[in-house]
Amino acid sequence: MRLRALLDTDALGLRLLGGEDELDRTVRGVMTTDLRDPSRYLSGGELVLTGLAWRRDATDSEPFVRILVGAGVTALAAGEAELGDVPEDLVVACARHRLPLLAVNESVAFATITEHVVRQVSGERAGDLAAVVDRHRRMMTSGPAGGGPDVVLDLLGSDLDLRAWVLSPTGRLIAGPKVGGPALPAELCARLAGEHLAAARTGRRGPYRVGVGTTTYSLFPISGAGRTGNAAARDVRETVLSDWLLAVEADAGDWPAERLDLLHGVTQLIAVERDRRDAARTVRRRLAQEVLELVQAGSAPAEIAARLRVAAPVLLPGLGAAPHWQVVVARVEWDEQGPAADNGGGRRADGIDGGPVAQALLEEILVDPLATGPEHSDRIAVAHTGDEAIALVPLPAVSTEHDGSESGIHADTLLAAVRDPLSAGLDGDGRLTLGVSASVHSAEGLRGALEEARHARRVAAARPGRVCAAGHQELASHVLLLPFVPDDVRRAFTARLLDPLRDYDRRHRAELIPTLEAFLECDGSWTRCAARLHLHVNTLRYRVGRIEQLTSRDLSRLEDKLDFFLALRMS
């Protein structure tokens, strides 16, 4: 039975003191105790009743609650007969550990609550157990290897009369029942995915219930079997943006434990299929990684072209070679503080590698949002380096559209279908920014395309919003030229102008480089720049004078301003 159902039973006289977000937890038993450590008698899922005789002072509450949480207890109900109101230190400890806390009115005997829970749980088990065991056996033998997630979803419909769908984190329909009505509209899929991401990143337990009009959907996370190791020690941000979800058209709030276990078994079956398809991406990822390493190392165009000839038949089977390529760069950056910064145990999970997260997201985003099924990402090759993911996208042909632009990937439409769910998944916690290059037709152009995509991503990063993209069309003309400047020319040009300032800043902590950047961004306005830097105008004039003295340049001249601007952009 559900904890929510206990609260709704007036005869039990229970009052909620904390844990409003955890009322969908399952109560599988009941135990009365006043031991300081009752863990040896707990197996998980119990409602623990206590008269608080174990509490001698305020310091006892924290270790008692920690023991209950470690044993997997569903909730704690404290009697008011002994001490009157439930002590505040117990309320705080339960809130810290996300353990629902109930107060039992002194007029209600613990025996009354125990009898009610036992009667409800026993009745539900007797009614469902045999049928659930049989259904679980059928699903284990039928899917997913026997026909993919659709087989399992069809069994849910035929045996339990449940309509269910598998969705990607961006709301793309992966699988659905073959019978039982029309597919979910794209807008509803995006809404459910957004609700799932928003709930999952807070660390709440699934399933998450979402009401849409008069219909309730229960959302079950599908965590890949290969990504669940030591899950308690991992930050939720490592997986929440890449895991699939199972959306069931039903309210799981009043389901018996056996039915919930069955649905969790379904998610495990689908997770195996998800991992199998992830493994199939290994070849494409390796191809992208090899090409990326050659491009970044400045390898000869002939060597890069040879790798492209290997990649093209894999990514575009039947066409032999791709006449054009585009590069898309993505980056996921986490806020220093946010809802997911604390992983539930009070520990800050630092050092999250954003590259794999961005890689999984980019592989999903580059799929046509109207395409269903899991196989449409077979033509996408995405590598990652550090916190950055880089996609090598082959184009079977490039044509000119009616508006004069080229066909292919456009930044302004790339995120249209996924912006809402991903914004919900990142809200208050992080950002996703993407940059899209123009198409190139040869290996010689890939390095410039990579730099162009990176510049475009930085343009997107300067915009407000949790999810932003920019394309090569939005780059100013001078920025468009920068990727094609040879590295030795870049280094010499920037060193001549900026190294004297960096050396001075290092010795005197004078912040000449930040001052120069702000001065140029303010178009040389003394008052606006001083206000931005929170300096007196005379202090700003002194710093600018020092910059001019060290570089033998004059910041009142347009030519010198432009040189500094380009040096900062190329550094």
Coordinates of C-alpha atoms in Angstrom, one line a residue:
M1 CA 0.0 0.0 0.0
R2 CA 1.0 3.6 -0.4
L3 CA 2.0 5.9 2.4
R4 CA -0.4 8.4 0.9
A5 CA -3.3 6.0 1.5
L6 CA -2.4 5.8 5.2
L7 CA -2.7 9.6 5.6
D8 CA -6.0 9.6 3.8
T9 CA -7.5 7.1 6.4
D10 CA -9.1 9.4 9.0
A11 CA -9.5 6.6 11.6
L12 CA -5.8 6.2 12.0
G13 CA -5.3 9.8 13.2
L14 CA -2.0 10.4 11.3
R15 CA -0.6 13.8 10.7
L16 CA 2.2 14.6 8.2
L17 CA 5.2 16.5 9.7
G18 CA 7.6 16.2 6.8
G19 CA 8.2 14.4 3.5
E20 CA 5.4 15.6 1.2
D21 CA 7.4 14.6 -1.9
E22 CA 7.8 11.0 -0.7
L23 CA 4.2 10.0 -0.1
D24 CA 4.2 7.6 -3.0
R25 CA 6.5 5.3 -1.2
T26 CA 5.3 1.7 -0.7
V27 CA 4.5 0.4 2.8
R28 CA 5.3 -3.3 2.8
G29 CA 5.1 -3.9 6.6
V30 CA 4.9 -2.3 10.0
M31 CA 7.2 -2.5 13.1
T32 CA 6.9 -1.0 16.5
T33 CA 10.1 -0.3 18.4
D34 CA 11.7 1.9 21.0
L35 CA 15.2 0.4 20.5
R36 CA 18.0 2.8 19.8
D37 CA 19.2 0.5 17.0
P38 CA 16.4 -1.6 15.5
S39 CA 18.2 -2.4 12.3
R40 CA 18.5 -6.1 12.9
Y41 CA 14.7 -6.4 12.8
L42 CA 14.2 -4.3 9.6
S43 CA 14.2 -5.7 6.1
G44 CA 13.1 -2.5 4.2
G45 CA 9.8 -1.0 3.3
E46 CA 8.4 -0.8 6.8
L47 CA 6.4 1.9 8.6
V48 CA 8.2 2.2 11.9
L49 CA 6.1 3.1 14.9
T50 CA 7.8 4.5 18.0
G51 CA 6.9 6.0 21.3
L52 CA 10.3 7.9 21.5
A53 CA 11.5 6.0 24.6
W54 CA 14.9 5.7 22.9
R55 CA 15.3 9.5 22.9
R56 CA 17.2 10.9 25.9
D57 CA 18.2 14.2 24.4
A58 CA 18.3 16.1 21.0
T59 CA 21.5 14.4 19.9
D60 CA 19.8 11.0 19.7
S61 CA 17.5 11.8 16.8
E62 CA 20.1 12.1 14.0
P63 CA 21.7 8.6 14.5
F64 CA 18.3 6.9 15.0
V65 CA 17.0 8.4 11.7
R66 CA 20.2 7.5 9.9
I67 CA 19.8 3.9 11.0
L68 CA 16.3 3.7 9.7
V69 CA 17.2 5.2 6.3
G70 CA 20.1 2.8 6.0
A71 CA 17.7 -0.1 6.5
G72 CA 15.4 1.2 3.8
V73 CA 12.5 2.1 6.0
T74 CA 9.5 3.8 4.2
A75 CA 8.5 6.2 6.9
L76 CA 8.6 6.9 10.7
A77 CA 5.5 7.5 12.8
A78 CA 6.1 9.0 16.2
G79 CA 3.5 8.8 19.0
E80 CA 2.5 12.0 20.9
A81 CA 1.4 10.2 24.1
E82 CA 4.8 10.2 25.8
L83 CA 6.3 13.7 25.0
G84 CA 3.3 15.6 23.6
D85 CA 4.5 17.2 20.3
V86 CA 7.1 15.4 18.3
P87 CA 10.5 17.0 19.1
E88 CA 11.8 19.5 16.5
D89 CA 15.2 17.7 16.4
L90 CA 13.5 14.6 15.1
V91 CA 11.6 16.6 12.5
V92 CA 14.9 18.2 11.3
A93 CA 16.7 14.9 11.1
C94 CA 14.0 13.3 9.1
A95 CA 13.9 16.2 6.7
R96 CA 17.7 16.0 6.2
H97 CA 17.5 12.4 5.2
R98 CA 14.2 12.6 3.2
L99 CA 12.4 10.2 5.6
P100 CA 8.7 10.9 5.8
L101 CA 7.6 11.7 9.4
L102 CA 4.1 11.2 10.8
A103 CA 2.7 12.1 14.1
V104 CA 0.3 9.6 15.8
N105 CA -2.4 11.2 17.9
E106 CA -2.3 10.0 21.5
S107 CA -5.9 8.7 21.2
V108 CA -4.8 6.1 18.5
A109 CA -3.2 2.9 19.6
F110 CA -0.2 1.6 17.7
A111 CA -2.1 -1.8 17.5
T112 CA -4.8 -0.1 15.4
I113 CA -2.3 1.2 12.8
T114 CA -0.5 -2.2 12.8
E115 CA -3.7 -4.1 12.2
H116 CA -4.8 -1.8 9.4
V117 CA -1.4 -2.0 7.5
V118 CA -1.2 -5.8 7.9
R119 CA -4.7 -6.3 6.6
Q120 CA -4.2 -4.0 3.6
V121 CA -0.8 -5.4 2.6
S122 CA -1.9 -9.0 3.0
G123 CA -5.0 -8.5 0.9
E124 CA -3.1 -6.9 -1.9
R125 CA -0.5 -9.6 -2.0
A126 CA -3.0 -12.4 -2.0
G127 CA -4.9 -10.9 -4.9
D128 CA -1.9 -10.1 -7.2
L129 CA 1.0 -12.4 -6.4
A130 CA 0.3 -15.4 -8.6
A131 CA -0.7 -13.4 -11.6
V132 CA 2.3 -11.1 -11.3
V133 CA 4.8 -14.1 -11.0
D134 CA 3.3 -15.5 -14.3
R135 CA 3.5 -12.2 -16.1
H136 CA 7.0 -11.5 -15.0
R137 CA 8.0 -15.0 -16.3
R138 CA 6.4 -14.3 -19.7
M139 CA 8.1 -10.9 -20.0
M140 CA 11.5 -12.3 -19.1
T141 CA 11.2 -14.9 -21.8
S142 CA 9.6 -12.7 -24.5
G143 CA 11.7 -9.5 -24.4
P144 CA 13.6 -7.6 -25.2
A145 CA 15.9 -9.8 -27.2
G146 CA 12.9 -11.5 -28.7
G147 CA 11.6 -8.4 -30.4
G148 CA 12.7 -5.3 -28.7
P149 CA 10.9 -3.0 -26.2
D150 CA 7.7 -3.2 -28.2
V151 CA 7.1 -6.9 -27.2
V152 CA 7.3 -6.0 -23.5
L153 CA 4.9 -3.0 -24.0
D154 CA 2.4 -5.2 -25.9
L155 CA 2.4 -7.7 -23.0
L156 CA 1.8 -4.8 -20.6
G157 CA -1.2 -3.9 -22.7
S158 CA -2.6 -7.4 -23.1
D159 CA -2.0 -8.7 -19.6
L160 CA -2.4 -5.6 -17.4
D161 CA -4.4 -3.3 -19.6
L162 CA -1.6 -0.7 -19.4
R163 CA -0.6 1.6 -22.2
A164 CA 3.0 2.4 -22.0
W165 CA 5.7 4.1 -24.1
V166 CA 9.5 4.3 -24.0
L167 CA 10.8 7.9 -24.4
S168 CA 14.3 9.3 -24.8
P169 CA 15.4 12.1 -22.3
T170 CA 14.5 14.6 -25.0
G171 CA 11.0 13.2 -25.5
R172 CA 11.6 11.3 -28.7
L173 CA 9.4 8.2 -28.9
I174 CA 11.6 5.1 -28.8
A175 CA 8.9 2.4 -28.6
G176 CA 5.2 2.1 -28.0
P177 CA 2.4 -0.5 -28.1
K178 CA 1.4 -1.7 -31.5
V179 CA -2.3 -1.8 -30.5
G180 CA -4.4 0.2 -28.1
G181 CA -4.9 3.6 -29.7
P182 CA -2.8 6.4 -31.3
A183 CA 0.8 7.2 -30.4
L184 CA 1.6 9.9 -27.9
P185 CA 1.7 13.4 -29.6
A186 CA 5.1 14.9 -29.8
E187 CA 4.1 17.8 -27.5
L188 CA 3.0 15.4 -24.8
C189 CA 6.2 13.3 -25.1
A190 CA 8.3 16.5 -24.6
R191 CA 6.1 17.4 -21.6
L192 CA 6.5 14.0 -20.0
A193 CA 10.3 14.0 -20.6
G194 CA 10.6 17.4 -19.1
E195 CA 8.7 16.4 -16.0
H196 CA 10.8 13.3 -15.7
L197 CA 14.1 15.2 -15.9
A198 CA 12.9 17.9 -13.4
A199 CA 11.9 15.2 -10.9
A200 CA 14.9 12.9 -11.4
R201 CA 17.6 15.6 -11.0
T202 CA 16.3 16.4 -7.5
G203 CA 17.1 12.8 -6.4
R204 CA 13.4 11.8 -5.8
R205 CA 12.5 8.2 -6.2
G206 CA 10.5 7.1 -9.2
P207 CA 7.9 6.5 -10.4
Y208 CA 7.0 10.2 -10.9
R209 CA 3.3 10.9 -11.3
V210 CA 2.2 13.7 -13.8
G211 CA -1.3 14.9 -14.4
V212 CA -2.1 16.0 -18.0
G213 CA -5.7 17.1 -18.2
T214 CA -7.8 14.3 -16.8
T215 CA -5.1 11.7 -17.4
T216 CA -2.3 10.6 -15.0
Y217 CA 1.0 9.3 -16.2
S218 CA 3.5 7.4 -14.1
L219 CA 7.1 7.8 -15.2
F220 CA 9.7 5.1 -14.4
P221 CA 13.4 5.8 -15.0
I222 CA 15.2 3.4 -17.2
S223 CA 18.8 3.3 -16.0
G224 CA 21.2 1.4 -18.2
A225 CA 22.5 -1.8 -16.7
G226 CA 26.0 -0.7 -17.4
R227 CA 25.5 2.6 -15.6
T228 CA 24.0 1.4 -12.4
G229 CA 27.2 0.3 -10.6
N230 CA 27.6 2.0 -7.2
A231 CA 24.7 4.3 -8.1
A232 CA 24.5 5.7 -4.6
A233 CA 28.0 7.2 -4.9
R234 CA 27.3 8.8 -8.3
D235 CA 26.0 12.2 -9.0
V236 CA 22.5 12.2 -10.6
R237 CA 23.8 14.6 -13.3
E238 CA 26.0 11.9 -14.8
T239 CA 23.0 9.9 -16.1
V240 CA 19.8 11.9 -15.8
L241 CA 20.2 13.6 -19.2
S242 CA 20.9 10.3 -21.0
D243 CA 18.6 7.7 -19.5
W244 CA 15.4 6.6 -21.1
L245 CA 12.1 6.6 -19.3
L246 CA 9.0 4.4 -19.3
A247 CA 5.7 6.4 -19.4
V248 CA 2.6 4.5 -18.2
E249 CA -0.9 5.8 -18.7
A250 CA -2.0 5.0 -15.1
D251 CA -1.7 6.3 -11.6
A252 CA 0.9 4.1 -9.8
G253 CA 0.1 5.8 -6.5
D254 CA -2.2 3.1 -5.3
W255 CA -0.5 0.1 -6.9
P256 CA 0.4 -3.0 -4.8
A257 CA 4.1 -3.6 -4.3
E258 CA 4.1 -6.6 -6.7
R259 CA 2.8 -4.6 -9.6
L260 CA 5.4 -2.0 -9.0
D261 CA 8.1 -4.7 -8.9
L262 CA 6.8 -5.9 -12.2
L263 CA 7.1 -2.5 -13.8
H264 CA 10.6 -2.1 -12.4
G265 CA 11.5 -5.4 -13.9
V266 CA 10.2 -4.1 -17.2
T267 CA 12.5 -1.1 -17.0
Q268 CA 15.4 -3.5 -16.3
L269 CA 14.6 -5.5 -19.5
I270 CA 14.5 -2.3 -21.6
A271 CA 17.7 -1.1 -19.9
V272 CA 19.5 -4.2 -21.3
E273 CA 18.3 -3.4 -24.8
R274 CA 19.4 0.2 -24.3
D275 CA 22.9 -0.9 -23.3
R276 CA 23.0 -3.3 -26.3
R277 CA 22.3 -0.4 -28.6
D278 CA 24.8 1.9 -26.8
A279 CA 27.5 -0.8 -27.4
A280 CA 26.6 -0.7 -31.1
R281 CA 27.7 2.9 -31.2
T282 CA 31.2 2.0 -30.2
V283 CA 32.4 1.8 -33.8
R284 CA 30.9 5.1 -34.8
R285 CA 32.3 6.8 -31.7
R286 CA 35.8 5.4 -32.4
L287 CA 35.7 6.6 -36.0
A288 CA 34.8 10.1 -34.9
Q289 CA 37.5 10.1 -32.2
E290 CA 40.1 9.0 -34.7
V291 CA 39.1 11.8 -37.2
L292 CA 39.0 14.4 -34.4
E293 CA 42.5 13.5 -33.1
L294 CA 43.9 13.8 -36.6
V295 CA 42.3 17.1 -37.2
Q296 CA 43.4 18.6 -33.9
A297 CA 46.9 17.3 -34.3
G298 CA 47.2 19.1 -37.6
S299 CA 47.7 15.9 -39.6
A300 CA 48.1 15.9 -43.4
P301 CA 44.8 16.3 -45.3
A302 CA 45.5 13.1 -47.1
E303 CA 45.6 11.1 -43.8
I304 CA 42.4 12.7 -42.7
A305 CA 40.7 12.0 -46.0
A306 CA 41.7 8.4 -45.7
R307 CA 39.9 8.1 -42.4
L308 CA 36.9 9.9 -43.8
R309 CA 36.7 7.3 -46.6
V310 CA 36.5 4.6 -43.9
A311 CA 33.9 6.5 -41.9
A312 CA 31.6 7.4 -44.8
P313 CA 30.4 3.8 -45.7
V314 CA 29.7 3.1 -42.0
L315 CA 27.7 6.3 -41.5
L316 CA 26.1 6.4 -44.9
P317 CA 25.7 2.8 -46.1
G318 CA 25.2 2.4 -49.8
L319 CA 26.5 5.8 -50.8
G320 CA 30.2 5.0 -50.6
A321 CA 31.4 8.5 -49.7
A322 CA 29.9 11.6 -48.2
P323 CA 30.3 14.6 -50.4
H324 CA 29.9 17.0 -47.5
W325 CA 30.4 17.1 -43.7
Q326 CA 29.3 19.3 -40.9
V327 CA 30.7 19.6 -37.4
V328 CA 28.6 20.2 -34.3
V329 CA 30.1 21.0 -30.9
A330 CA 28.3 20.7 -27.6
R331 CA 29.2 21.5 -24.1
V332 CA 27.4 20.8 -20.8
E333 CA 28.5 23.1 -17.9
W334 CA 27.3 22.6 -14.4
D335 CA 26.6 25.4 -11.9
E336 CA 28.8 25.5 -8.9
Q337 CA 25.7 25.2 -6.7
G338 CA 22.3 23.7 -7.7
P339 CA 19.7 21.2 -6.7
A340 CA 21.8 18.3 -7.9
A341 CA 25.0 19.5 -6.2
D342 CA 24.1 17.5 -3.1
N343 CA 23.6 13.9 -4.0
G344 CA 21.4 13.1 -1.1
G345 CA 24.0 12.3 1.5
G346 CA 25.2 15.8 2.1
R347 CA 28.2 15.3 -0.1
R348 CA 29.1 17.6 -2.9
A349 CA 29.9 15.5 -6.0
D350 CA 32.8 17.4 -7.7
G351 CA 34.7 16.6 -10.8
I352 CA 31.8 15.5 -13.1
D353 CA 33.2 14.9 -16.6
G354 CA 30.8 16.8 -18.8
G355 CA 32.1 15.2 -22.0
P356 CA 30.3 11.9 -21.9
V357 CA 27.1 13.7 -20.8
A358 CA 27.3 16.0 -23.8
Q359 CA 28.2 13.1 -26.1
A360 CA 25.0 11.2 -25.1
L361 CA 22.9 14.3 -25.4
L362 CA 24.3 15.2 -28.8
E363 CA 23.7 11.7 -30.2
E364 CA 20.1 12.1 -29.2
I365 CA 19.6 15.7 -30.3
L366 CA 21.0 15.1 -33.8
V367 CA 18.2 12.5 -34.5
D368 CA 15.2 13.7 -36.4
P369 CA 12.7 14.5 -33.5
L370 CA 9.9 13.1 -35.6
A371 CA 11.7 9.8 -36.2
T372 CA 10.6 6.9 -33.9
G373 CA 12.6 3.9 -32.8
P374 CA 16.1 3.6 -31.5
E375 CA 18.0 3.0 -34.7
H376 CA 18.0 6.4 -36.3
S377 CA 21.2 7.4 -34.5
D378 CA 23.2 4.8 -36.5
R379 CA 24.5 7.6 -38.8
I380 CA 25.8 9.9 -36.1
A381 CA 29.4 9.8 -35.0
V382 CA 30.2 11.7 -31.8
A383 CA 33.5 11.9 -29.9
H384 CA 34.3 13.7 -26.7
T385 CA 37.3 15.4 -25.4
G386 CA 37.3 16.9 -21.9
D387 CA 34.0 18.6 -21.3
E388 CA 33.3 19.0 -25.0
A389 CA 31.4 16.6 -27.4
I390 CA 32.1 16.9 -31.2
A391 CA 29.8 15.4 -33.8
L392 CA 30.9 14.5 -37.3
V393 CA 27.8 14.6 -39.4
P394 CA 27.8 13.3 -43.0
L395 CA 25.5 14.9 -45.5
P396 CA 24.4 12.7 -48.5
A397 CA 23.9 15.9 -50.5
V398 CA 23.9 19.7 -50.0
S399 CA 21.4 21.9 -51.8
T400 CA 20.4 25.5 -51.7
E401 CA 17.1 26.3 -49.9
H402 CA 14.5 28.9 -51.0
D403 CA 15.9 31.4 -48.6
G404 CA 19.4 31.0 -50.0
S405 CA 20.8 29.0 -47.2
E406 CA 22.3 25.5 -47.5
S407 CA 20.5 22.3 -46.5
G408 CA 21.9 20.3 -43.6
I409 CA 21.8 21.0 -39.9
H410 CA 20.6 24.5 -38.9
A411 CA 21.2 25.8 -35.4
D412 CA 17.9 27.7 -35.2
T413 CA 15.9 24.5 -35.7
L414 CA 18.3 22.0 -34.0
L415 CA 16.9 22.5 -30.5
A416 CA 13.3 23.4 -31.3
A417 CA 11.9 20.1 -30.3
V418 CA 14.1 19.4 -27.3
R419 CA 14.6 22.8 -25.7
D420 CA 11.7 22.5 -23.2
P421 CA 12.5 19.1 -21.8
L422 CA 16.2 19.8 -21.6
S423 CA 15.6 23.2 -20.0
A424 CA 13.6 21.4 -17.3
G425 CA 16.4 18.9 -16.8
L426 CA 19.0 21.7 -16.4
D427 CA 17.0 24.4 -14.7
G428 CA 19.0 25.9 -11.8
D429 CA 21.8 23.4 -12.3
G430 CA 23.6 23.7 -15.6
R431 CA 23.6 24.8 -19.3
L432 CA 23.9 23.1 -22.7
T433 CA 25.4 25.1 -25.5
L434 CA 25.9 24.0 -29.2
G435 CA 27.7 25.4 -32.2
V436 CA 27.1 24.3 -35.8
S437 CA 29.6 24.8 -38.6
A438 CA 29.0 25.3 -42.3
S439 CA 29.3 22.2 -44.5
V440 CA 32.7 21.4 -46.0
H441 CA 33.4 19.0 -48.8
S442 CA 37.0 17.9 -48.1
A443 CA 39.4 17.0 -45.4
E444 CA 41.2 20.3 -45.7
G445 CA 38.1 22.1 -44.5
L446 CA 37.4 20.0 -41.3
R447 CA 39.8 21.9 -39.1
G448 CA 38.2 25.2 -40.1
A449 CA 34.8 23.7 -39.6
L450 CA 35.7 22.5 -36.1
E451 CA 37.0 26.0 -35.1
E452 CA 33.9 27.5 -36.6
A453 CA 31.6 25.3 -34.6
R454 CA 33.6 26.1 -31.5
H455 CA 33.3 29.8 -32.1
A456 CA 29.6 29.4 -32.7
R457 CA 29.2 27.5 -29.4
R458 CA 30.9 30.4 -27.6
V459 CA 28.4 32.8 -29.2
A460 CA 25.6 30.6 -27.9
A461 CA 27.2 30.5 -24.5
A462 CA 27.0 34.3 -24.3
R463 CA 23.2 34.2 -24.6
P464 CA 20.7 33.7 -21.7
G465 CA 18.9 30.5 -21.2
R466 CA 19.7 26.9 -20.2
V467 CA 19.8 25.5 -23.7
C468 CA 21.2 27.6 -26.6
A469 CA 22.7 27.0 -30.0
A470 CA 24.3 29.2 -32.7
G471 CA 25.3 28.5 -36.3
H472 CA 28.0 29.7 -38.6
Q473 CA 25.7 32.2 -40.2
E474 CA 25.7 34.2 -37.0
L475 CA 29.5 34.7 -36.8
A476 CA 30.8 38.1 -37.8
S477 CA 33.1 38.2 -40.8
H478 CA 36.3 38.6 -38.8
V479 CA 35.3 35.6 -36.6
L480 CA 34.7 33.5 -39.7
L481 CA 38.2 34.2 -40.8
L482 CA 39.9 33.3 -37.5
P483 CA 39.8 29.5 -37.8
F484 CA 41.8 29.7 -41.0
V485 CA 44.7 31.6 -39.5
P486 CA 47.8 29.3 -39.1
D487 CA 48.7 28.4 -35.5
D488 CA 52.2 29.9 -35.7
V489 CA 50.7 33.2 -37.0
R490 CA 48.2 33.2 -34.1
R491 CA 50.8 32.6 -31.5
A492 CA 53.1 35.3 -32.8
F493 CA 50.4 37.9 -33.1
T494 CA 48.8 37.3 -29.7
A495 CA 52.2 37.0 -27.9
R496 CA 53.4 40.3 -29.3
L497 CA 50.3 42.1 -28.0
L498 CA 49.2 40.2 -24.9
D499 CA 52.3 38.7 -23.3
P500 CA 53.6 42.0 -21.9
L501 CA 50.2 42.5 -20.2
R502 CA 50.1 39.0 -18.9
D503 CA 53.6 39.3 -17.5
Y504 CA 52.7 42.5 -15.8
D505 CA 49.5 41.1 -14.4
R506 CA 51.4 38.1 -13.0
R507 CA 53.9 40.3 -11.2
H508 CA 51.6 43.0 -10.0
R509 CA 48.1 41.5 -10.0
A510 CA 47.0 44.6 -12.0
E511 CA 44.2 42.9 -14.1
L512 CA 45.2 44.7 -17.3
I513 CA 43.9 41.9 -19.5
P514 CA 40.4 42.0 -17.9
T515 CA 40.5 45.8 -18.1
L516 CA 41.4 45.7 -21.8
E517 CA 38.5 43.2 -22.5
A518 CA 36.0 45.4 -20.7
F519 CA 37.3 48.6 -22.4
L520 CA 36.8 47.1 -25.9
E521 CA 33.4 45.6 -25.0
C522 CA 32.3 49.0 -23.9
D523 CA 33.4 50.5 -27.3
G524 CA 36.0 52.7 -25.5
S525 CA 33.5 54.4 -23.3
W526 CA 35.3 55.5 -20.1
T527 CA 32.2 55.9 -18.0
R528 CA 30.5 52.6 -19.0
C529 CA 33.8 50.7 -18.6
A530 CA 34.5 52.2 -15.2
A531 CA 31.0 51.3 -14.1
R532 CA 31.3 47.8 -15.3
L533 CA 34.6 47.3 -13.5
H534 CA 33.5 49.2 -10.4
L535 CA 36.4 51.6 -10.8
H536 CA 36.9 55.3 -10.6
V537 CA 37.5 56.8 -14.1
N538 CA 40.9 58.0 -13.1
T539 CA 41.9 54.4 -12.1
L540 CA 40.7 53.2 -15.4
R541 CA 42.7 55.8 -17.3
Y542 CA 45.8 54.8 -15.4
R543 CA 45.3 51.1 -16.4
V544 CA 44.7 52.0 -20.0
G545 CA 47.8 54.2 -20.0
R546 CA 49.8 51.3 -18.6
I547 CA 48.5 49.0 -21.4
E548 CA 49.5 51.5 -24.0
Q549 CA 53.0 52.0 -22.4
L550 CA 53.7 48.3 -22.3
T551 CA 52.5 47.5 -25.8
S552 CA 53.5 50.8 -27.6
R553 CA 49.9 51.0 -28.9
D554 CA 47.3 53.8 -28.7
L555 CA 43.8 52.7 -27.7
S556 CA 42.3 55.8 -29.2
R557 CA 43.2 54.5 -32.7
L558 CA 40.8 52.2 -34.4
E559 CA 43.6 50.1 -35.9
D560 CA 45.1 49.4 -32.5
K561 CA 41.7 48.6 -30.9
L562 CA 41.1 46.1 -33.7
D563 CA 44.5 44.5 -33.2
F564 CA 43.8 44.0 -29.5
F565 CA 40.3 42.7 -30.2
L566 CA 41.6 40.1 -32.6
A567 CA 44.4 39.1 -30.3
L568 CA 42.0 38.5 -27.5
R569 CA 39.7 36.4 -29.7
M570 CA 42.6 34.2 -30.9
S571 CA 44.2 33.7 -27.5

